[in-house]
Every structure is written in C-alpha cells, then in structure tokens.
Amino acid sequence: MPGYKLYYFNVRGRGELSRLILHCAGVPFEDFRFEGKDWPAIKLNMPFGQVPVLEIDGNKMLAQSHTVARYLARQHGLAGQNDWEQSQADMYVDCIYDMHGTMRTPTWETDPVKQKELFDKVNEETIQPHLEKVEQHIIKNGSGHLVGQGLTWADIAYYAFFTTPIMTRLGGEVFTKAPHLKKLIELVGSNPNIKKYVETRPVTSG
C-alpha cells in the first residue's frame, strides 16, 4: 500500500472529503495540518502553490481537491463499480462543489441579521430545489445510495457538506423534503471508521 501524506490547513474545508475517504477506507495516512502562519514556507513546495495536496510515497504530489479525492476513491473502491457509476458519482460531487460556491458570501458576512437573510435566500433558491431533485434520484436508484448499490465518495461528499458548521446553522428542517437524503447522511455518519474519525478530529471553525 502506498504511503500517503495529505497537506491542508487545520480546518475541514477542501481537504475534508479526502480525509473522510481515507478514514472510511481504513487507509493509514499522515494528516499534515498546519496553521496560516506556516503556510508561506509550505506553499513554496506545493505543485501550484495551493492545498490540499496528496503526497504519495514521498516522491509524487497530486494537487486540486476533487482530483485528490477522486483518485483516492478510485484507489480504494469508493468511486463506483463501472464507468457509468463513476461518472454519476463525479456528477454529484460537482453539485456539492457548486453548492459550496453559493455559501461563500453568507459565510463571510459579519452582520448576523444580514448573514441569516443570505443563508435563508441560498437555502430557498439553491439548496432546497437541489435537495428535491436529489431525493427523487435516491428513490429511483432504490439502494438508499446516490450511485449503485453501495457507498461511494458521492455519498461521503454530501455527508461532508451537510455536516459542516455552515450547513448545520440551517437546522434539521433543511431535510424536510428530503428524508431519504437525511437517512443517507446518517448512514454515512454511522460508518465505524468515519464515526471514529469525527469523534476524534480536531475541533475547527469550518
């Protein structure tokens, strides 16, 4: 098995999906977390001056968050069973990427009243319409998962997004029209390896 070292800030952010995939698969790796003050020195050695970066066997480096996560999912049986399932999983993860973008403005808003207004607007105009469609996809798929008959990195990506401090601000009612997705997220969270990691990971702001 290759030796993995994952470089990322000491937050969940764009590195958390890869961490969750590795923990879910039971794969040992060095979770190299660092603070902002250490970034300038580390940045010099990153392929594109960005993180997350996955170092493999001490001599290969892979950049870009979804590229890293997709690679790990494929290497450890979480990408889908065939080309079609892998493409479907990619599609769902890209949806999560889009939703991350919609949350950027409300996340950085400092006025509490304005922030709530922005969160509510994104929830109503973007999150809820998306969840209604995903709910129907899960029902149609019939396995309780987004893709195929078992767990994929797509399921883990939805779990990662909807359990962030940002999304939990919206409360449990966010899943009122998506009970199957809520059940799926709870299922991912009950995975023994993921559960153990979540219970012991560093407490961070996001």
mmCIF file of C-alpha atoms in Angstrom:
data_model
loop_
_atom_site.group_PDB
_atom_site.id
_atom_site.type_symbol
_atom_site.label_atom_id
_atom_site.label_comp_id
_atom_site.label_asym_id
_atom_site.label_seq_id
_atom_site.Cartn_x
_atom_site.Cartn_y
_atom_site.Cartn_z
ATOM 1 C CA MET A 1 0.000 0.000 0.000
ATOM 2 C CA PRO A 2 1.360 3.441 -0.890
ATOM 3 C CA GLY A 3 2.310 5.908 1.819
ATOM 4 C CA TYR A 4 0.039 8.952 1.877
ATOM 5 C CA LYS A 5 0.591 12.412 3.325
ATOM 6 C CA LEU A 6 -2.234 14.930 2.963
ATOM 7 C CA TYR A 7 -1.298 18.603 3.241
ATOM 8 C CA TYR A 8 -4.039 21.020 4.295
ATOM 9 C CA PHE A 9 -4.848 23.782 6.750
ATOM 10 C CA ASN A 10 -6.172 22.813 10.176
ATOM 11 C CA VAL A 11 -9.786 23.210 9.051
ATOM 12 C CA ARG A 12 -12.229 20.936 7.232
ATOM 13 C CA GLY A 13 -12.601 22.948 4.023
ATOM 14 C CA ARG A 14 -11.455 21.437 0.756
ATOM 15 C CA GLY A 15 -9.319 18.795 2.435
ATOM 16 C CA GLU A 16 -12.048 17.114 4.457
ATOM 17 C CA LEU A 17 -13.526 14.967 1.694
ATOM 18 C CA SER A 18 -10.165 13.306 1.088
ATOM 19 C CA ARG A 19 -9.687 12.786 4.820
ATOM 20 C CA LEU A 20 -13.118 11.163 5.092
ATOM 21 C CA ILE A 21 -12.460 8.881 2.123
ATOM 22 C CA LEU A 22 -9.179 7.685 3.604
ATOM 23 C CA HIS A 23 -10.693 7.102 7.018
ATOM 24 C CA CYS A 24 -13.721 5.348 5.542
ATOM 25 C CA ALA A 25 -11.436 3.001 3.594
ATOM 26 C CA GLY A 26 -9.352 2.349 6.703
ATOM 27 C CA VAL A 27 -6.214 3.562 4.968
ATOM 28 C CA PRO A 28 -3.419 4.946 7.185
ATOM 29 C CA PHE A 29 -2.091 8.362 6.183
ATOM 30 C CA GLU A 30 -0.319 11.373 7.635
ATOM 31 C CA ASP A 31 -2.899 14.101 8.158
ATOM 32 C CA PHE A 32 -0.480 17.014 7.892
ATOM 33 C CA ARG A 33 -2.381 20.022 9.217
ATOM 34 C CA PHE A 34 -0.843 23.456 9.543
ATOM 35 C CA GLU A 35 -1.794 26.966 10.629
ATOM 36 C CA GLY A 36 -1.908 30.064 8.479
ATOM 37 C CA LYS A 37 1.384 31.367 9.814
ATOM 38 C CA ASP A 38 3.161 28.271 8.469
ATOM 39 C CA TRP A 39 1.631 28.475 5.005
ATOM 40 C CA PRO A 40 4.201 30.741 3.260
ATOM 41 C CA ALA A 41 7.010 28.227 3.836
ATOM 42 C CA ILE A 42 4.879 25.208 2.903
ATOM 43 C CA LYS A 43 3.471 26.949 -0.168
ATOM 44 C CA LEU A 44 6.900 27.053 -1.802
ATOM 45 C CA ASN A 45 6.914 23.250 -2.072
ATOM 46 C CA MET A 46 3.370 22.749 -3.365
ATOM 47 C CA PRO A 47 2.959 21.993 -7.093
ATOM 48 C CA PHE A 48 0.725 25.013 -7.784
ATOM 49 C CA GLY A 49 1.108 26.924 -4.542
ATOM 50 C CA GLN A 50 -2.231 25.586 -3.307
ATOM 51 C CA VAL A 51 -3.586 22.900 -0.993
ATOM 52 C CA PRO A 52 -4.873 20.274 -0.473
ATOM 53 C CA VAL A 53 -2.033 18.238 -1.896
ATOM 54 C CA LEU A 54 -1.590 14.490 -1.634
ATOM 55 C CA GLU A 55 1.986 13.250 -1.385
ATOM 56 C CA ILE A 56 2.413 9.608 -2.407
ATOM 57 C CA ASP A 57 5.401 7.546 -1.289
ATOM 58 C CA GLY A 58 7.334 10.710 -0.539
ATOM 59 C CA ASN A 59 8.098 11.488 -4.183
ATOM 60 C CA LYS A 60 4.821 12.183 -6.044
ATOM 61 C CA MET A 61 2.433 15.063 -5.438
ATOM 62 C CA LEU A 62 -1.149 15.436 -6.613
ATOM 63 C CA ALA A 63 -2.976 18.771 -6.357
ATOM 64 C CA GLN A 64 -6.573 20.030 -6.679
ATOM 65 C CA SER A 65 -9.117 18.960 -4.080
ATOM 66 C CA HIS A 66 -11.509 16.946 -6.251
ATOM 67 C CA THR A 67 -8.684 15.362 -8.225
ATOM 68 C CA VAL A 68 -7.150 14.135 -4.983
ATOM 69 C CA ALA A 69 -10.465 12.878 -3.606
ATOM 70 C CA ARG A 70 -11.399 11.170 -6.891
ATOM 71 C CA TYR A 71 -8.014 9.455 -7.070
ATOM 72 C CA LEU A 72 -8.351 8.153 -3.525
ATOM 73 C CA ALA A 73 -11.911 6.986 -4.158
ATOM 74 C CA ARG A 74 -10.795 5.053 -7.238
ATOM 75 C CA GLN A 75 -7.834 3.545 -5.450
ATOM 76 C CA HIS A 76 -9.915 2.308 -2.538
ATOM 77 C CA GLY A 77 -13.185 1.101 -4.029
ATOM 78 C CA LEU A 78 -15.355 4.148 -3.430
ATOM 79 C CA ALA A 79 -15.638 5.576 -6.937
ATOM 80 C CA GLY A 80 -18.354 3.309 -8.408
ATOM 81 C CA GLN A 81 -18.279 -0.135 -9.990
ATOM 82 C CA ASN A 82 -18.040 0.891 -13.655
ATOM 83 C CA ASP A 83 -17.519 3.921 -15.886
ATOM 84 C CA TRP A 84 -21.171 4.962 -15.703
ATOM 85 C CA GLU A 85 -21.316 4.795 -11.906
ATOM 86 C CA GLN A 86 -18.018 6.662 -11.663
ATOM 87 C CA SER A 87 -19.393 9.410 -13.907
ATOM 88 C CA GLN A 88 -22.558 9.632 -11.822
ATOM 89 C CA ALA A 89 -20.506 9.949 -8.650
ATOM 90 C CA ASP A 90 -18.425 12.690 -10.278
ATOM 91 C CA MET A 91 -21.667 14.489 -11.190
ATOM 92 C CA TYR A 92 -22.937 14.517 -7.619
ATOM 93 C CA VAL A 93 -19.612 15.687 -6.224
ATOM 94 C CA ASP A 94 -19.586 18.526 -8.753
ATOM 95 C CA CYS A 95 -23.043 19.519 -7.473
ATOM 96 C CA ILE A 96 -21.594 19.775 -3.980
ATOM 97 C CA TYR A 97 -18.769 21.900 -5.369
ATOM 98 C CA ASP A 98 -21.358 24.275 -6.854
ATOM 99 C CA MET A 99 -23.244 24.487 -3.557
ATOM 100 C CA HIS A 100 -20.039 25.314 -1.721
ATOM 101 C CA GLY A 101 -19.742 28.311 -4.006
ATOM 102 C CA THR A 102 -23.235 29.567 -3.156
ATOM 103 C CA MET A 103 -22.403 29.517 0.559
ATOM 104 C CA ARG A 104 -19.287 31.653 0.247
ATOM 105 C CA THR A 105 -20.974 35.069 0.512
ATOM 106 C CA PRO A 106 -23.187 34.296 3.526
ATOM 107 C CA THR A 107 -20.309 32.555 5.287
ATOM 108 C CA TRP A 108 -18.146 35.675 5.211
ATOM 109 C CA GLU A 109 -20.923 38.114 6.075
ATOM 110 C CA THR A 110 -20.204 39.634 9.507
ATOM 111 C CA ASP A 111 -23.590 41.193 10.247
ATOM 112 C CA PRO A 112 -25.708 38.458 11.937
ATOM 113 C CA VAL A 113 -29.042 39.719 10.597
ATOM 114 C CA LYS A 114 -27.746 40.100 7.046
ATOM 115 C CA GLN A 115 -25.999 36.737 7.282
ATOM 116 C CA LYS A 116 -29.219 34.956 8.228
ATOM 117 C CA GLU A 117 -31.013 36.650 5.337
ATOM 118 C CA LEU A 118 -28.315 35.454 2.939
ATOM 119 C CA PHE A 119 -28.361 31.901 4.332
ATOM 120 C CA ASP A 120 -32.141 31.755 4.049
ATOM 121 C CA LYS A 121 -32.010 33.048 0.469
ATOM 122 C CA VAL A 122 -29.441 30.427 -0.596
ATOM 123 C CA ASN A 123 -31.431 27.715 1.148
ATOM 124 C CA GLU A 124 -34.667 28.696 -0.563
ATOM 125 C CA GLU A 125 -33.293 29.390 -4.032
ATOM 126 C CA THR A 126 -30.494 26.813 -4.339
ATOM 127 C CA ILE A 127 -30.309 24.197 -1.584
ATOM 128 C CA GLN A 128 -33.982 23.204 -1.390
ATOM 129 C CA PRO A 129 -34.553 22.870 -5.161
ATOM 130 C CA HIS A 130 -31.419 20.746 -5.387
ATOM 131 C CA LEU A 131 -32.426 18.521 -2.474
ATOM 132 C CA GLU A 132 -35.832 17.874 -4.001
ATOM 133 C CA LYS A 133 -34.156 16.586 -7.166
ATOM 134 C CA VAL A 134 -31.576 14.520 -5.269
ATOM 135 C CA GLU A 135 -34.346 12.985 -3.180
ATOM 136 C CA GLN A 136 -36.028 11.705 -6.332
ATOM 137 C CA HIS A 137 -32.718 10.346 -7.630
ATOM 138 C CA ILE A 138 -32.167 8.378 -4.424
ATOM 139 C CA ILE A 139 -35.680 6.951 -4.565
ATOM 140 C CA LYS A 140 -35.227 5.964 -8.207
ATOM 141 C CA ASN A 141 -31.852 4.348 -7.544
ATOM 142 C CA GLY A 142 -33.508 2.139 -4.952
ATOM 143 C CA SER A 143 -30.467 1.237 -2.849
ATOM 144 C CA GLY A 144 -30.538 4.163 -0.443
ATOM 145 C CA HIS A 145 -27.330 5.436 -2.012
ATOM 146 C CA LEU A 146 -26.781 8.082 -4.660
ATOM 147 C CA VAL A 147 -24.992 5.708 -7.021
ATOM 148 C CA GLY A 148 -25.165 1.960 -7.492
ATOM 149 C CA GLN A 149 -25.737 -0.448 -4.644
ATOM 150 C CA GLY A 150 -23.167 0.727 -2.124
ATOM 151 C CA LEU A 151 -21.239 3.586 -0.592
ATOM 152 C CA THR A 152 -19.317 5.909 -2.914
ATOM 153 C CA TRP A 153 -17.423 9.139 -2.486
ATOM 154 C CA ALA A 154 -20.581 10.921 -3.706
ATOM 155 C CA ASP A 155 -22.416 9.834 -0.550
ATOM 156 C CA ILE A 156 -19.439 10.931 1.531
ATOM 157 C CA ALA A 157 -19.351 14.318 -0.220
ATOM 158 C CA TYR A 158 -22.982 15.003 0.700
ATOM 159 C CA TYR A 159 -22.273 13.946 4.263
ATOM 160 C CA ALA A 160 -19.218 16.231 4.410
ATOM 161 C CA PHE A 161 -21.152 19.235 3.095
ATOM 162 C CA PHE A 162 -24.302 18.886 5.156
ATOM 163 C CA THR A 163 -22.461 18.321 8.426
ATOM 164 C CA THR A 164 -20.259 21.418 8.185
ATOM 165 C CA PRO A 165 -20.788 24.139 10.797
ATOM 166 C CA ILE A 166 -22.059 26.344 7.967
ATOM 167 C CA MET A 167 -24.851 23.977 6.934
ATOM 168 C CA THR A 168 -25.878 22.924 10.424
ATOM 169 C CA ARG A 169 -26.826 26.556 11.028
ATOM 170 C CA LEU A 170 -29.829 25.920 8.793
ATOM 171 C CA GLY A 171 -31.080 23.280 11.224
ATOM 172 C CA GLY A 172 -32.649 19.876 10.663
ATOM 173 C CA GLU A 173 -35.566 21.367 8.744
ATOM 174 C CA VAL A 174 -33.301 21.648 5.724
ATOM 175 C CA PHE A 175 -34.165 17.976 5.078
ATOM 176 C CA THR A 176 -37.944 18.348 5.441
ATOM 177 C CA LYS A 177 -38.464 17.488 1.772
ATOM 178 C CA ALA A 178 -35.509 15.075 1.566
ATOM 179 C CA PRO A 179 -35.941 12.319 4.179
ATOM 180 C CA HIS A 180 -34.090 9.742 2.072
ATOM 181 C CA LEU A 181 -31.062 12.028 1.777
ATOM 182 C CA LYS A 182 -31.193 12.677 5.515
ATOM 183 C CA LYS A 183 -31.185 8.918 6.109
ATOM 184 C CA LEU A 184 -28.235 8.507 3.735
ATOM 185 C CA ILE A 185 -26.229 11.185 5.536
ATOM 186 C CA GLU A 186 -26.967 9.481 8.852
ATOM 187 C CA LEU A 187 -25.875 6.168 7.317
ATOM 188 C CA VAL A 188 -22.540 7.624 6.215
ATOM 189 C CA GLY A 189 -22.066 9.137 9.658
ATOM 190 C CA SER A 190 -22.650 5.753 11.278
ATOM 191 C CA ASN A 191 -19.834 4.112 9.328
ATOM 192 C CA PRO A 192 -17.493 2.902 12.121
ATOM 193 C CA ASN A 193 -14.338 4.372 10.602
ATOM 194 C CA ILE A 194 -15.947 7.732 9.827
ATOM 195 C CA LYS A 195 -17.642 7.850 13.212
ATOM 196 C CA LYS A 196 -14.349 7.238 14.998
ATOM 197 C CA TYR A 197 -12.603 9.943 12.983
ATOM 198 C CA VAL A 198 -15.342 12.525 13.529
ATOM 199 C CA GLU A 199 -15.304 11.874 17.271
ATOM 200 C CA THR A 200 -11.562 12.461 17.489
ATOM 201 C CA ARG A 201 -10.755 15.023 14.788
ATOM 202 C CA PRO A 202 -9.533 18.494 15.796
ATOM 203 C CA VAL A 203 -12.303 20.969 16.542
ATOM 204 C CA THR A 204 -12.124 23.718 13.933
ATOM 205 C CA SER A 205 -14.340 26.556 12.750
ATOM 206 C CA GLY A 206 -15.176 25.080 9.356
#
